[in-house]
Amino acid sequence: MTYNHALQTPVLIAATVATGLSAGLFYGYACSVMPGLGRADDRTFVDAMQRINVAILNGWFALIFGGALLLSVLAAVVHLRGAGRSALPLIVAAVTLYLVMLVITFRVNVPLNDALADAGHPDRIADLDLTAVRERFEERWVRWNVVRAITSTAAFGLLVWALVVSVRGGTRGAG
């Protein structure tokens, strides 16, 4: 068993779990957080989103959010040769989809989050201005979050399938 082969399954499992956690986060926002906040008044919506955007910037989130990409790239590298090579196209496709999600995050959602923060505390924003702040944020943020949920979930699915292909390939060579 080569060094790369010994790492293939554990690294791919770690990449799959991390990507699944990221996909689950965006799915949770799409299915519950944003629909729930969508029913709130403007002040509550803006206040809650500002608080969420601060709270999510923590080490655990960063570890999974960035770790999913790093682990997926590492999984691709260790699958370049050997029995798991048949999983490589699936892993590369997953990395590509995860990168698409990251581009959307940093080009769309983060700037919207920053603009929401720059609007100031909701108690210091006039009601008409608060409505405008929400209108500039909500629809676009929600739409692109759904795209992030789809791309990251597709990446997760591809990694699950890569794991199946990689393990099957490894067991065939062992028999």
PDB file of N, CA and C in Angstrom, residues 74-134:
ATOM      1  N   LEU A  74      -6.714  18.354  -1.449  1.00  0.00           N
ATOM      2  CA  LEU A  74      -5.804  17.295  -0.992  1.00  0.00           C
ATOM      3  C   LEU A  74      -6.309  15.923  -1.445  1.00  0.00           C
ATOM      4  N   ALA A  75      -7.613  15.705  -1.390  1.00  0.00           N
ATOM      5  CA  ALA A  75      -8.184  14.440  -1.866  1.00  0.00           C
ATOM      6  C   ALA A  75      -7.881  14.239  -3.350  1.00  0.00           C
ATOM      7  N   ALA A  76      -7.986  15.301  -4.129  1.00  0.00           N
ATOM      8  CA  ALA A  76      -7.654  15.194  -5.554  1.00  0.00           C
ATOM      9  C   ALA A  76      -6.186  14.818  -5.736  1.00  0.00           C
ATOM     10  N   VAL A  77      -5.313  15.447  -4.982  1.00  0.00           N
ATOM     11  CA  VAL A  77      -3.875  15.178  -5.095  1.00  0.00           C
ATOM     12  C   VAL A  77      -3.561  13.719  -4.759  1.00  0.00           C
ATOM     13  N   VAL A  78      -4.120  13.216  -3.665  1.00  0.00           N
ATOM     14  CA  VAL A  78      -3.804  11.834  -3.283  1.00  0.00           C
ATOM     15  C   VAL A  78      -4.511  10.801  -4.164  1.00  0.00           C
ATOM     16  N   HIS A  79      -5.448  11.243  -4.985  1.00  0.00           N
ATOM     17  CA  HIS A  79      -6.115  10.344  -5.923  1.00  0.00           C
ATOM     18  C   HIS A  79      -5.529  10.434  -7.336  1.00  0.00           C
ATOM     19  N   LEU A  80      -4.442  11.150  -7.509  1.00  0.00           N
ATOM     20  CA  LEU A  80      -3.831  11.283  -8.835  1.00  0.00           C
ATOM     21  C   LEU A  80      -3.323   9.952  -9.386  1.00  0.00           C
ATOM     22  N   ARG A  81      -2.898   9.078  -8.487  1.00  0.00           N
ATOM     23  CA  ARG A  81      -2.355   7.779  -8.909  1.00  0.00           C
ATOM     24  C   ARG A  81      -2.996   6.669  -8.101  1.00  0.00           C
ATOM     25  N   GLY A  82      -2.870   5.490  -8.621  1.00  0.00           N
ATOM     26  CA  GLY A  82      -3.266   4.321  -7.860  1.00  0.00           C
ATOM     27  C   GLY A  82      -4.715   3.918  -8.044  1.00  0.00           C
ATOM     28  N   ALA A  83      -5.152   3.091  -7.113  1.00  0.00           N
ATOM     29  CA  ALA A  83      -6.465   2.457  -7.215  1.00  0.00           C
ATOM     30  C   ALA A  83      -7.620   3.453  -7.181  1.00  0.00           C
ATOM     31  N   GLY A  84      -7.431   4.577  -6.530  1.00  0.00           N
ATOM     32  CA  GLY A  84      -8.517   5.546  -6.403  1.00  0.00           C
ATOM     33  C   GLY A  84      -8.620   6.531  -7.537  1.00  0.00           C
ATOM     34  N   ARG A  85      -7.778   6.394  -8.552  1.00  0.00           N
ATOM     35  CA  ARG A  85      -7.748   7.372  -9.657  1.00  0.00           C
ATOM     36  C   ARG A  85      -9.105   7.532 -10.342  1.00  0.00           C
ATOM     37  N   SER A  86      -9.903   6.501 -10.350  1.00  0.00           N
ATOM     38  CA  SER A  86     -11.210   6.594 -11.017  1.00  0.00           C
ATOM     39  C   SER A  86     -12.132   7.604 -10.332  1.00  0.00           C
ATOM     40  N   ALA A  87     -11.849   7.941  -9.079  1.00  0.00           N
ATOM     41  CA  ALA A  87     -12.657   8.932  -8.361  1.00  0.00           C
ATOM     42  C   ALA A  87     -12.219  10.363  -8.661  1.00  0.00           C
ATOM     43  N   LEU A  88     -11.055  10.525  -9.261  1.00  0.00           N
ATOM     44  CA  LEU A  88     -10.492  11.863  -9.480  1.00  0.00           C
ATOM     45  C   LEU A  88     -11.411  12.820 -10.239  1.00  0.00           C
ATOM     46  N   PRO A  89     -12.043  12.418 -11.344  1.00  0.00           N
ATOM     47  CA  PRO A  89     -12.932  13.374 -12.038  1.00  0.00           C
ATOM     48  C   PRO A  89     -14.076  13.879 -11.153  1.00  0.00           C
ATOM     49  N   LEU A  90     -14.604  13.004 -10.305  1.00  0.00           N
ATOM     50  CA  LEU A  90     -15.683  13.415  -9.400  1.00  0.00           C
ATOM     51  C   LEU A  90     -15.172  14.408  -8.360  1.00  0.00           C
ATOM     52  N   ILE A  91     -13.987  14.170  -7.855  1.00  0.00           N
ATOM     53  CA  ILE A  91     -13.391  15.068  -6.860  1.00  0.00           C
ATOM     54  C   ILE A  91     -13.097  16.429  -7.484  1.00  0.00           C
ATOM     55  N   VAL A  92     -12.544  16.432  -8.687  1.00  0.00           N
ATOM     56  CA  VAL A  92     -12.252  17.695  -9.382  1.00  0.00           C
ATOM     57  C   VAL A  92     -13.544  18.467  -9.652  1.00  0.00           C
ATOM     58  N   ALA A  93     -14.592  17.765 -10.049  1.00  0.00           N
ATOM     59  CA  ALA A  93     -15.883  18.432 -10.275  1.00  0.00           C
ATOM     60  C   ALA A  93     -16.416  19.014  -8.963  1.00  0.00           C
ATOM     61  N   ALA A  94     -16.244  18.287  -7.866  1.00  0.00           N
ATOM     62  CA  ALA A  94     -16.688  18.790  -6.555  1.00  0.00           C
ATOM     63  C   ALA A  94     -15.901  20.031  -6.157  1.00  0.00           C
ATOM     64  N   VAL A  95     -14.595  20.009  -6.370  1.00  0.00           N
ATOM     65  CA  VAL A  95     -13.762  21.186  -6.064  1.00  0.00           C
ATOM     66  C   VAL A  95     -14.227  22.374  -6.887  1.00  0.00           C
ATOM     67  N   THR A  96     -14.519  22.147  -8.146  1.00  0.00           N
ATOM     68  CA  THR A  96     -14.977  23.224  -9.034  1.00  0.00           C
ATOM     69  C   THR A  96     -16.289  23.822  -8.521  1.00  0.00           C
ATOM     70  N   LEU A  97     -17.234  22.982  -8.154  1.00  0.00           N
ATOM     71  CA  LEU A  97     -18.512  23.482  -7.638  1.00  0.00           C
ATOM     72  C   LEU A  97     -18.333  24.213  -6.315  1.00  0.00           C
ATOM     73  N   TYR A  98     -17.451  23.718  -5.468  1.00  0.00           N
ATOM     74  CA  TYR A  98     -17.199  24.400  -4.200  1.00  0.00           C
ATOM     75  C   TYR A  98     -16.560  25.762  -4.457  1.00  0.00           C
ATOM     76  N   LEU A  99     -15.683  25.824  -5.440  1.00  0.00           N
ATOM     77  CA  LEU A  99     -15.083  27.112  -5.806  1.00  0.00           C
ATOM     78  C   LEU A  99     -16.134  28.083  -6.327  1.00  0.00           C
ATOM     79  N   VAL A 100     -17.091  27.593  -7.096  1.00  0.00           N
ATOM     80  CA  VAL A 100     -18.194  28.436  -7.570  1.00  0.00           C
ATOM     81  C   VAL A 100     -18.945  29.006  -6.366  1.00  0.00           C
ATOM     82  N   MET A 101     -19.217  28.156  -5.372  1.00  0.00           N
ATOM     83  CA  MET A 101     -19.894  28.617  -4.163  1.00  0.00           C
ATOM     84  C   MET A 101     -19.074  29.694  -3.455  1.00  0.00           C
ATOM     85  N   LEU A 102     -17.760  29.504  -3.386  1.00  0.00           N
ATOM     86  CA  LEU A 102     -16.900  30.501  -2.734  1.00  0.00           C
ATOM     87  C   LEU A 102     -16.906  31.826  -3.488  1.00  0.00           C
ATOM     88  N   VAL A 103     -16.870  31.771  -4.802  1.00  0.00           N
ATOM     89  CA  VAL A 103     -16.915  32.998  -5.608  1.00  0.00           C
ATOM     90  C   VAL A 103     -18.216  33.740  -5.343  1.00  0.00           C
ATOM     91  N   ILE A 104     -19.326  33.025  -5.343  1.00  0.00           N
ATOM     92  CA  ILE A 104     -20.623  33.650  -5.044  1.00  0.00           C
ATOM     93  C   ILE A 104     -20.598  34.268  -3.652  1.00  0.00           C
ATOM     94  N   THR A 105     -20.071  33.536  -2.693  1.00  0.00           N
ATOM     95  CA  THR A 105     -20.006  34.037  -1.316  1.00  0.00           C
ATOM     96  C   THR A 105     -19.248  35.352  -1.246  1.00  0.00           C
ATOM     97  N   PHE A 106     -18.052  35.390  -1.844  1.00  0.00           N
ATOM     98  CA  PHE A 106     -17.192  36.562  -1.703  1.00  0.00           C
ATOM     99  C   PHE A 106     -17.534  37.688  -2.672  1.00  0.00           C
ATOM    100  N   ARG A 107     -18.230  37.369  -3.762  1.00  0.00           N
ATOM    101  CA  ARG A 107     -18.617  38.414  -4.716  1.00  0.00           C
ATOM    102  C   ARG A 107     -20.009  38.974  -4.468  1.00  0.00           C
ATOM    103  N   VAL A 108     -20.894  38.183  -3.862  1.00  0.00           N
ATOM    104  CA  VAL A 108     -22.288  38.612  -3.688  1.00  0.00           C
ATOM    105  C   VAL A 108     -22.662  38.707  -2.209  1.00  0.00           C
ATOM    106  N   ASN A 109     -22.633  37.586  -1.503  1.00  0.00           N
ATOM    107  CA  ASN A 109     -23.178  37.552  -0.148  1.00  0.00           C
ATOM    108  C   ASN A 109     -22.363  38.364   0.858  1.00  0.00           C
ATOM    109  N   VAL A 110     -21.046  38.258   0.823  1.00  0.00           N
ATOM    110  CA  VAL A 110     -20.234  39.035   1.766  1.00  0.00           C
ATOM    111  C   VAL A 110     -20.389  40.537   1.530  1.00  0.00           C
ATOM    112  N   PRO A 111     -20.324  41.027   0.281  1.00  0.00           N
ATOM    113  CA  PRO A 111     -20.569  42.472   0.098  1.00  0.00           C
ATOM    114  C   PRO A 111     -21.956  42.910   0.570  1.00  0.00           C
ATOM    115  N   LEU A 112     -22.963  42.079   0.390  1.00  0.00           N
ATOM    116  CA  LEU A 112     -24.292  42.412   0.906  1.00  0.00           C
ATOM    117  C   LEU A 112     -24.283  42.445   2.426  1.00  0.00           C
ATOM    118  N   ASN A 113     -23.597  41.495   3.045  1.00  0.00           N
ATOM    119  CA  ASN A 113     -23.468  41.496   4.509  1.00  0.00           C
ATOM    120  C   ASN A 113     -22.766  42.764   4.989  1.00  0.00           C
ATOM    121  N   ASP A 114     -21.701  43.146   4.278  1.00  0.00           N
ATOM    122  CA  ASP A 114     -20.957  44.353   4.650  1.00  0.00           C
ATOM    123  C   ASP A 114     -21.822  45.606   4.517  1.00  0.00           C
ATOM    124  N   ALA A 115     -22.602  45.676   3.444  1.00  0.00           N
ATOM    125  CA  ALA A 115     -23.494  46.828   3.254  1.00  0.00           C
ATOM    126  C   ALA A 115     -24.553  46.880   4.358  1.00  0.00           C
ATOM    127  N   LEU A 116     -25.027  45.721   4.766  1.00  0.00           N
ATOM    128  CA  LEU A 116     -26.007  45.667   5.851  1.00  0.00           C
ATOM    129  C   LEU A 116     -25.378  46.160   7.159  1.00  0.00           C
ATOM    130  N   ALA A 117     -24.153  45.754   7.405  1.00  0.00           N
ATOM    131  CA  ALA A 117     -23.449  46.218   8.611  1.00  0.00           C
ATOM    132  C   ALA A 117     -23.200  47.719   8.551  1.00  0.00           C
ATOM    133  N   ASP A 118     -22.824  48.220   7.376  1.00  0.00           N
ATOM    134  CA  ASP A 118     -22.542  49.644   7.205  1.00  0.00           C
ATOM    135  C   ASP A 118     -23.779  50.526   7.385  1.00  0.00           C
ATOM    136  N   ALA A 119     -24.960  49.936   7.253  1.00  0.00           N
ATOM    137  CA  ALA A 119     -26.207  50.705   7.432  1.00  0.00           C
ATOM    138  C   ALA A 119     -26.349  51.189   8.867  1.00  0.00           C
ATOM    139  N   GLY A 120     -25.659  50.521   9.801  1.00  0.00           N
ATOM    140  CA  GLY A 120     -25.725  50.925  11.205  1.00  0.00           C
ATOM    141  C   GLY A 120     -26.730  50.118  11.987  1.00  0.00           C
ATOM    142  N   HIS A 121     -26.776  50.399  13.269  1.00  0.00           N
ATOM    143  CA  HIS A 121     -27.694  49.691  14.160  1.00  0.00           C
ATOM    144  C   HIS A 121     -29.135  50.013  13.780  1.00  0.00           C
ATOM    145  N   PRO A 122     -30.000  49.007  13.723  1.00  0.00           N
ATOM    146  CA  PRO A 122     -31.385  49.232  13.300  1.00  0.00           C
ATOM    147  C   PRO A 122     -32.132  50.270  14.130  1.00  0.00           C
ATOM    148  N   ASP A 123     -31.783  50.439  15.390  1.00  0.00           N
ATOM    149  CA  ASP A 123     -32.461  51.434  16.226  1.00  0.00           C
ATOM    150  C   ASP A 123     -32.117  52.863  15.815  1.00  0.00           C
ATOM    151  N   ARG A 124     -31.063  53.021  15.039  1.00  0.00           N
ATOM    152  CA  ARG A 124     -30.652  54.356  14.606  1.00  0.00           C
ATOM    153  C   ARG A 124     -30.978  54.629  13.135  1.00  0.00           C
ATOM    154  N   ILE A 125     -31.772  53.730  12.523  1.00  0.00           N
ATOM    155  CA  ILE A 125     -32.168  53.898  11.122  1.00  0.00           C
ATOM    156  C   ILE A 125     -33.660  54.216  11.092  1.00  0.00           C
ATOM    157  N   ALA A 126     -34.028  55.243  10.369  1.00  0.00           N
ATOM    158  CA  ALA A 126     -35.444  55.599  10.232  1.00  0.00           C
ATOM    159  C   ALA A 126     -36.202  54.460   9.555  1.00  0.00           C
ATOM    160  N   ASP A 127     -37.481  54.330   9.873  1.00  0.00           N
ATOM    161  CA  ASP A 127     -38.271  53.209   9.363  1.00  0.00           C
ATOM    162  C   ASP A 127     -38.242  53.096   7.839  1.00  0.00           C
ATOM    163  N   LEU A 128     -38.423  54.206   7.124  1.00  0.00           N
ATOM    164  CA  LEU A 128     -38.400  54.155   5.659  1.00  0.00           C
ATOM    165  C   LEU A 128     -37.025  53.736   5.158  1.00  0.00           C
ATOM    166  N   ASP A 129     -35.978  54.218   5.798  1.00  0.00           N
ATOM    167  CA  ASP A 129     -34.627  53.828   5.413  1.00  0.00           C
ATOM    168  C   ASP A 129     -34.365  52.360   5.744  1.00  0.00           C
ATOM    169  N   LEU A 130     -34.928  51.899   6.846  1.00  0.00           N
ATOM    170  CA  LEU A 130     -34.781  50.503   7.254  1.00  0.00           C
ATOM    171  C   LEU A 130     -35.413  49.577   6.217  1.00  0.00           C
ATOM    172  N   THR A 131     -36.561  49.969   5.713  1.00  0.00           N
ATOM    173  CA  THR A 131     -37.213  49.198   4.646  1.00  0.00           C
ATOM    174  C   THR A 131     -36.329  49.151   3.414  1.00  0.00           C
ATOM    175  N   ALA A 132     -35.726  50.278   3.055  1.00  0.00           N
ATOM    176  CA  ALA A 132     -34.841  50.335   1.889  1.00  0.00           C
ATOM    177  C   ALA A 132     -33.593  49.468   2.103  1.00  0.00           C
ATOM    178  N   VAL A 133     -33.035  49.501   3.306  1.00  0.00           N
ATOM    179  CA  VAL A 133     -31.860  48.675   3.625  1.00  0.00           C
ATOM    180  C   VAL A 133     -32.209  47.203   3.415  1.00  0.00           C
ATOM    181  N   ARG A 134     -33.350  46.810   3.928  1.00  0.00           N
ATOM    182  CA  ARG A 134     -33.775  45.417   3.783  1.00  0.00           C
ATOM    183  C   ARG A 134     -34.006  45.059   2.323  1.00  0.00           C
TER     184      ARG A 134
END
